Tab-separated table of C-alpha atoms in Angstrom:
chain	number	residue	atom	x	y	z
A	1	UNK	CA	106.899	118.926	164.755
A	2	UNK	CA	106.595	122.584	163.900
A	3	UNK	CA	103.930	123.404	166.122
A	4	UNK	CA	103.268	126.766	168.230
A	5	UNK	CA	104.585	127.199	171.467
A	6	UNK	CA	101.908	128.021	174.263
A	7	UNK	CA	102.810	131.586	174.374
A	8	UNK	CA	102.349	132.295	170.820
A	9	UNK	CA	99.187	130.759	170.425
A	10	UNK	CA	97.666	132.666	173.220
A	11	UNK	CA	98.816	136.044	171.272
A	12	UNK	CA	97.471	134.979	168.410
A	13	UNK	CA	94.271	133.954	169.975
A	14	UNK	CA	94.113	137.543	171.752
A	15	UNK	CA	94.706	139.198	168.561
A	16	UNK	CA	91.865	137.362	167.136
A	17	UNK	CA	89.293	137.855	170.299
A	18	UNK	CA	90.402	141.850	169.859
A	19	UNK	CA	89.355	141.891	166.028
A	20	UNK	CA	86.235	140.166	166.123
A	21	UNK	CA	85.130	143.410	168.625
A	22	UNK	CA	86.482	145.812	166.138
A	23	UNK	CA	84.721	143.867	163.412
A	24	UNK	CA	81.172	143.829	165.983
A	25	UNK	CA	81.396	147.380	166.286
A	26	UNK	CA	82.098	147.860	162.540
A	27	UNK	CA	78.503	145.592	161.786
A	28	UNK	CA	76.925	147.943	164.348
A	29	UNK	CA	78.298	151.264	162.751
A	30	UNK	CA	77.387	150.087	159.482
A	31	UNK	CA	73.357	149.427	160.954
A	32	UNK	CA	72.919	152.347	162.785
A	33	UNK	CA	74.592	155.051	160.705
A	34	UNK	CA	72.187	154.937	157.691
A	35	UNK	CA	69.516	154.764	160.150
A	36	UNK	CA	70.011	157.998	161.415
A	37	UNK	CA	70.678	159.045	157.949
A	38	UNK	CA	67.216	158.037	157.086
A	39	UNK	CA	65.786	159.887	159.880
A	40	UNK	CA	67.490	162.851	159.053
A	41	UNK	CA	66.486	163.159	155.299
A	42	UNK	CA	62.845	161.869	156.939
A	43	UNK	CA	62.641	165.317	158.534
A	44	UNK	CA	64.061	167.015	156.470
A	45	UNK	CA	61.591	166.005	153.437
A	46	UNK	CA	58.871	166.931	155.987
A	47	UNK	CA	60.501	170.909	156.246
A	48	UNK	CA	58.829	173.320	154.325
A	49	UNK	CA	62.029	174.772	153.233
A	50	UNK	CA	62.290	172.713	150.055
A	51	UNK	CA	60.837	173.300	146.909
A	52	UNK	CA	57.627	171.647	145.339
A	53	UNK	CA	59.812	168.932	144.010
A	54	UNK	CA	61.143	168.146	147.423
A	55	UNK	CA	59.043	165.240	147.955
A	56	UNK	CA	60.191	163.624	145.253
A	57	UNK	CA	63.556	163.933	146.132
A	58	UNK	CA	63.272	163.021	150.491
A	59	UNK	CA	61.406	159.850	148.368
A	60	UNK	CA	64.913	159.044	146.732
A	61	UNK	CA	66.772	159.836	149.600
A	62	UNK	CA	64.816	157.585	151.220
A	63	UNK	CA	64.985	154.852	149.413
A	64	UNK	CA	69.194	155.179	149.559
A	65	UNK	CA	69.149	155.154	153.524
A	66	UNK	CA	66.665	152.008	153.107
A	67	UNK	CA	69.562	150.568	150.416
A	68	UNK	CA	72.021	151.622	153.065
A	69	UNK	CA	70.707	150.430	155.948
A	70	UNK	CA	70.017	146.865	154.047
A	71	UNK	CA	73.433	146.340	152.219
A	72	UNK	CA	75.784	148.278	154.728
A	73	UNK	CA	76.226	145.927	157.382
A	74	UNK	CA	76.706	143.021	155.035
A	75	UNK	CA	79.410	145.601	153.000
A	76	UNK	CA	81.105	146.399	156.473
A	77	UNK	CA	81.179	142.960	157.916
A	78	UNK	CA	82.516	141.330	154.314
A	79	UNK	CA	85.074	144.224	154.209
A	80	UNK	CA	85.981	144.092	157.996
A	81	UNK	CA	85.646	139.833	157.516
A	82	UNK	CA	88.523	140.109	154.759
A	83	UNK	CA	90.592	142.576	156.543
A	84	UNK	CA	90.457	139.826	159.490
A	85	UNK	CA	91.354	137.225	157.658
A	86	UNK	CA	94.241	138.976	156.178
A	87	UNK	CA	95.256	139.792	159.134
A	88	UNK	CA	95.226	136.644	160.430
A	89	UNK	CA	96.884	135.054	157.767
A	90	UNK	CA	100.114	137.945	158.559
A	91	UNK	CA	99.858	136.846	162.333
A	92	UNK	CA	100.213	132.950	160.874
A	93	UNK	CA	103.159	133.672	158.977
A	94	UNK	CA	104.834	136.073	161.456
A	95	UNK	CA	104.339	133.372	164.240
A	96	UNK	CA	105.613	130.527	161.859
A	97	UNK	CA	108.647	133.101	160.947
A	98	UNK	CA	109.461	133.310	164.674
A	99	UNK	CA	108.983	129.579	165.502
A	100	UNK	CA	112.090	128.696	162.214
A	101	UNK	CA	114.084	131.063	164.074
A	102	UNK	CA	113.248	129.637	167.455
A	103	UNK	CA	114.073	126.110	165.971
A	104	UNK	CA	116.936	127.018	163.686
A	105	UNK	CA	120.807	127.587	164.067
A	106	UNK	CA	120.852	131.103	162.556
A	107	UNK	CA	124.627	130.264	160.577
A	108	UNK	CA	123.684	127.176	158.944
A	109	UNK	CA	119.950	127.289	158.963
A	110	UNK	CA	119.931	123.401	160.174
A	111	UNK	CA	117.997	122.436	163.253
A	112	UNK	CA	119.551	123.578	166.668
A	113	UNK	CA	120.531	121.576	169.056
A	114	UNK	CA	117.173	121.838	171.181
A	115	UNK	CA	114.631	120.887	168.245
A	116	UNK	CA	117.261	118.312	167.638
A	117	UNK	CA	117.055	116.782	171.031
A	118	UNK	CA	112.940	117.018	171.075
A	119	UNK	CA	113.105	115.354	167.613
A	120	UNK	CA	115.232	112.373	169.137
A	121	UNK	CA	112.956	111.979	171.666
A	122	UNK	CA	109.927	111.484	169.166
A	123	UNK	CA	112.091	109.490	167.065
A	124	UNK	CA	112.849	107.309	169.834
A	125	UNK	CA	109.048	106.643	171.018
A	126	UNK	CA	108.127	106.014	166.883
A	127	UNK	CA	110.798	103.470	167.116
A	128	UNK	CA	109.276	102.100	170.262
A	129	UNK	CA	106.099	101.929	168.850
A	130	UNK	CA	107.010	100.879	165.394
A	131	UNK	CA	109.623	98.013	166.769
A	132	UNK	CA	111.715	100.206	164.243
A	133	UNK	CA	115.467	100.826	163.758
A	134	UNK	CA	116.894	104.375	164.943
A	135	UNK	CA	120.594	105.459	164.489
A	136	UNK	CA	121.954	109.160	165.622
A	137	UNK	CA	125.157	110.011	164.540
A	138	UNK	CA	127.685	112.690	165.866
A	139	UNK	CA	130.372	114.528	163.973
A	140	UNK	CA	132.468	117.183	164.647
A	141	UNK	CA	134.809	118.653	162.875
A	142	UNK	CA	138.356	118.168	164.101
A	143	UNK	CA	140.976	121.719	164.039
A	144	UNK	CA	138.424	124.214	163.398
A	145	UNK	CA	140.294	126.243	166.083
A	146	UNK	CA	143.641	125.637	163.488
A	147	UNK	CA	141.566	126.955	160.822
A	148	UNK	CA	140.214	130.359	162.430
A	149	UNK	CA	143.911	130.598	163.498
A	150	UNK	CA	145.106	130.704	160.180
A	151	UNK	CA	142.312	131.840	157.879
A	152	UNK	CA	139.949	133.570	160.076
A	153	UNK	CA	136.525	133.209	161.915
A	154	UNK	CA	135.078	134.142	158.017
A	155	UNK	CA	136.660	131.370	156.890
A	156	UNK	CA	135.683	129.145	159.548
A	157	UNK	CA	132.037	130.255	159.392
A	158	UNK	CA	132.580	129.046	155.585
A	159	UNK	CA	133.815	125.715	156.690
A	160	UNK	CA	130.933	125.411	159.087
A	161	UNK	CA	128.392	126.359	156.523
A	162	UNK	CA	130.003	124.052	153.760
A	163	UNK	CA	130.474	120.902	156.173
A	164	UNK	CA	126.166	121.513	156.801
A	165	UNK	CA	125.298	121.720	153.232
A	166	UNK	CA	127.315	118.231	152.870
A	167	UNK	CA	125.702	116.873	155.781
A	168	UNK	CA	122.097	117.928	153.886
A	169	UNK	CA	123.470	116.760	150.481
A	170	UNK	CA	124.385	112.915	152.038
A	171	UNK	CA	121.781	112.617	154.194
A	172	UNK	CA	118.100	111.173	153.228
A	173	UNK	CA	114.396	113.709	153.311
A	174	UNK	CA	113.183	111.868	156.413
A	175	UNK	CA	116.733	112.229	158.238
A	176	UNK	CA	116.824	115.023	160.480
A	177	UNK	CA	119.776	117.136	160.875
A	178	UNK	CA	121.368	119.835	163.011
A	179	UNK	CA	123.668	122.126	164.330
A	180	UNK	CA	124.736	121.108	168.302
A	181	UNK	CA	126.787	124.209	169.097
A	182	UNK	CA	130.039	124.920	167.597
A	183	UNK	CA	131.806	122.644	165.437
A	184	UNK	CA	129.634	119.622	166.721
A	185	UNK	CA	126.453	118.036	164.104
A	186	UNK	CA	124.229	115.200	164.467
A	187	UNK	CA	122.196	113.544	161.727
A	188	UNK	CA	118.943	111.114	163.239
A	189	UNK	CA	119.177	108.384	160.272
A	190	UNK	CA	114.921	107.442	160.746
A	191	UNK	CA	114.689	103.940	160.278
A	192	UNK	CA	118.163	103.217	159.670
A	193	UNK	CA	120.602	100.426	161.479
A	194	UNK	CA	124.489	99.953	161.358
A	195	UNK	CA	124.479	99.101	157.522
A	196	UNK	CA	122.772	102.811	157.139
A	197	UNK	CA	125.177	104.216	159.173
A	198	UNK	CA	127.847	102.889	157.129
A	199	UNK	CA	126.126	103.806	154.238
A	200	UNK	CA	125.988	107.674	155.187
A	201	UNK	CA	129.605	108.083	156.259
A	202	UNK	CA	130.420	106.327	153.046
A	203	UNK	CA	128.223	108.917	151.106
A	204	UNK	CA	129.715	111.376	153.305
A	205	UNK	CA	133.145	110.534	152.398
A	206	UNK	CA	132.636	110.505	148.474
A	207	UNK	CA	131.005	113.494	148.571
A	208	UNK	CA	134.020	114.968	150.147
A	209	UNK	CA	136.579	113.902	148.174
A	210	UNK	CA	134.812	115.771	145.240
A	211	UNK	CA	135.415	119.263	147.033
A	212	UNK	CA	136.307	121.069	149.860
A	213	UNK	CA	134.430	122.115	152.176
A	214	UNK	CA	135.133	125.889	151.683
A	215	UNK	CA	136.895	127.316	148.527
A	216	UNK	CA	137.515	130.941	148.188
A	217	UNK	CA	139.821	132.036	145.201
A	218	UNK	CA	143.273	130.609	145.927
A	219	UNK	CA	141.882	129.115	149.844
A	220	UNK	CA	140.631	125.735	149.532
A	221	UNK	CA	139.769	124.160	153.024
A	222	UNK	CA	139.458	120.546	154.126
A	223	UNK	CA	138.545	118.917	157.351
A	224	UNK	CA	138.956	116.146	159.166
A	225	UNK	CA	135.749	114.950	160.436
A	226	UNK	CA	135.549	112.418	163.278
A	227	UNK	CA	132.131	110.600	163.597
A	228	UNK	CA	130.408	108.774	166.979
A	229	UNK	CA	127.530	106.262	166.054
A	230	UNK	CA	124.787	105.066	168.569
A	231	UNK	CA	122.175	102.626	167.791
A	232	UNK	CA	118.470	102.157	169.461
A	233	UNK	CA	117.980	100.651	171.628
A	234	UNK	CA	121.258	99.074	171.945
A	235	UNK	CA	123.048	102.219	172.883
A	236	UNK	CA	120.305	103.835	174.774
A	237	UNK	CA	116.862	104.027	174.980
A	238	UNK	CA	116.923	108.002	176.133
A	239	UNK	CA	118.373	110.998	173.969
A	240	UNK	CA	120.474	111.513	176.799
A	241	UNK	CA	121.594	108.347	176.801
A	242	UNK	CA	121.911	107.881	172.719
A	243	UNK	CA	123.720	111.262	172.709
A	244	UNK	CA	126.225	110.160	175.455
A	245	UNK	CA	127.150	106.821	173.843
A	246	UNK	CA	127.756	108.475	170.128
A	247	UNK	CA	129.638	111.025	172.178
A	248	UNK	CA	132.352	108.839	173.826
A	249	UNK	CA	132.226	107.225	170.506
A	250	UNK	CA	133.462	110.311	168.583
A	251	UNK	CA	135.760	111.366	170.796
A	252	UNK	CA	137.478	107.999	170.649
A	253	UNK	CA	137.829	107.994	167.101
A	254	UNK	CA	138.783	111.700	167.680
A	255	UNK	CA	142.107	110.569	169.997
A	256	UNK	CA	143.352	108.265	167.096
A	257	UNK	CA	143.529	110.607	163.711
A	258	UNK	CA	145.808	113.651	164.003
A	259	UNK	CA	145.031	117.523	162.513
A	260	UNK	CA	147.323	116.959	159.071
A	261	UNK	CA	148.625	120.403	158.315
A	262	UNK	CA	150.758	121.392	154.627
A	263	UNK	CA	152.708	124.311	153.421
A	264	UNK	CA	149.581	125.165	151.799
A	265	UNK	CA	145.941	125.642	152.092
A	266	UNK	CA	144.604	123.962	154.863
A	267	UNK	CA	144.303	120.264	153.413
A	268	UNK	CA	142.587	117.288	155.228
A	269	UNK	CA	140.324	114.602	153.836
A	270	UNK	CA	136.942	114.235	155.897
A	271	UNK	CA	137.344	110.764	155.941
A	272	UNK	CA	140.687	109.259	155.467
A	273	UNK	CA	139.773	105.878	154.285
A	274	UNK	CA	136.797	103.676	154.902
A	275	UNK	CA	138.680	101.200	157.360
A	276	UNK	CA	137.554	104.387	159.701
A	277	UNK	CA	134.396	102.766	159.162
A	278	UNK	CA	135.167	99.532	161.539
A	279	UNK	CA	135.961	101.549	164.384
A	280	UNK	CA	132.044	102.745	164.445
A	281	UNK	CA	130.592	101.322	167.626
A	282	UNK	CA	129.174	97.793	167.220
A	283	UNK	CA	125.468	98.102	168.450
């Protein structure tokens, strides 16, 4: 789904129209210089300024500007050919380098939220066509507001970054995953139903009673996490429409758990116990 945008294929095409006339001009200069070299030394062998050995030597002169005049355009367009195509090959990677950025959520490198919505969307026709199952998943992390309070934004940025690298660690190659804005993920389990679902918060939740999600000398962090679940087609057959339904979803599991606050670090499990599981919408 990486592909170019409009715009920066047409600048990419314009650079390449611009050096193939450099390049033309280059094949010309490389024709029509040693043929003016040849007429020079052609004159000047016929001048009766040089010695008795002269002709000998306009004959070897000669013969270069012939050599010159054969072999220089192919040695200017192979030279100017390879100078294109290195060029080129910068332009390709300069262009890609600017479309990860375009596509990526610059703290956690995951996908931002609008490759994440135009990956849905082609998720959701494969699944059309494929009779397939699709599941998107929400989660956001609940107090992150308590945490900047009391740590920092640093430390929140940590959590952040931490809670994405679990998120990549639990979830499968195929699954796409992203950063929505804030404190707000989504995973797009390809191929995956309910039991999948249930299978990634479960992962999700063993992984996180392992560590925390951000450790820093004596700070260790934990976070609630509260997670909406909507299935195609069942809940929607739209992004919009799957995004809404795991919305409400999250956001009701979100009104039942509390932030759980201690005398010392920060301290919340991610998810309290699997019965949270049951309250995942039935699709």
């Amino acid at each position: 789904m990486r592909n170019r945008t409009p715009e920066m294929e047409q600048e990419t095409q314009t650079l390449m129209f611009q050096l193939e006339k450099v390049y033309r001009l280059a094949w010309w200069a490389g024709l029509l210089v040693p043929a003016l070299i040849i007429a020079a030394l052609l004159l000047i062998g016929s001048s009766e300024l040089l010695p008795p050995w002269g002709d000998f030597l306009g004959a070897a002169l000669l013969i270069l500007g012939l050599l010159l005049a054969i072999k220089g355009p192919g040695y200017a367009k192979s030279r100017h050919l390879a100078a294109f195509h290195t060029f080129h090959a910068n332009i390709t990677r300069a262009t890609g380098h600017l479309q990860t950025r375009a596509e990526t959520d610059p703290l956690t490198s995951l996908y931002n939220r609008r490759y994440f919505v135009d990956s849905l969307e082609a998720q959701i026709e494969r699944a059309r066509l494929t009779k397939g199952a699709l599941t998107l998943v929400l989660l956001d992390i609940d107090g992150l507001k308590s945490i900047n309070d009391n740590y920092g934004h640093p430390v929140g940025d940590g959590v952040i970054v931490g809670f994405a690298e679990l998120l990549l660690a639990v979830s499968r190659g195929g699954d796409v995953v992203g950063r929505l804005g804030g404190d707000e993920f989504g995973v797009i389990l390809v191929d995956s139903d309910l039991r999948g679902a249930t299978a990634f918060a479960r992962r999700l939740w063993d992984r996180s009673e392992q560590e925390p999600l951000y450790r820093a000398g004596d700070v260790a962090v934990r976070a609630d996490v509260s997670i909406g679940v909507a299935g195609y087609p069942q809940g929607g057959d739209t992004p919009q429409d799957l995004l809404q339904t795991a919305d409400g979803d999250m956001y009701a599991n979100k009104a039942s758990r509390q932030l759980q606050t201690h005398a010392g670090p920060l301290k919340v499990a991610a998810l309290s116990s699997l019965s949270d599981l049951d309250s995942i919408t039935d699709f």
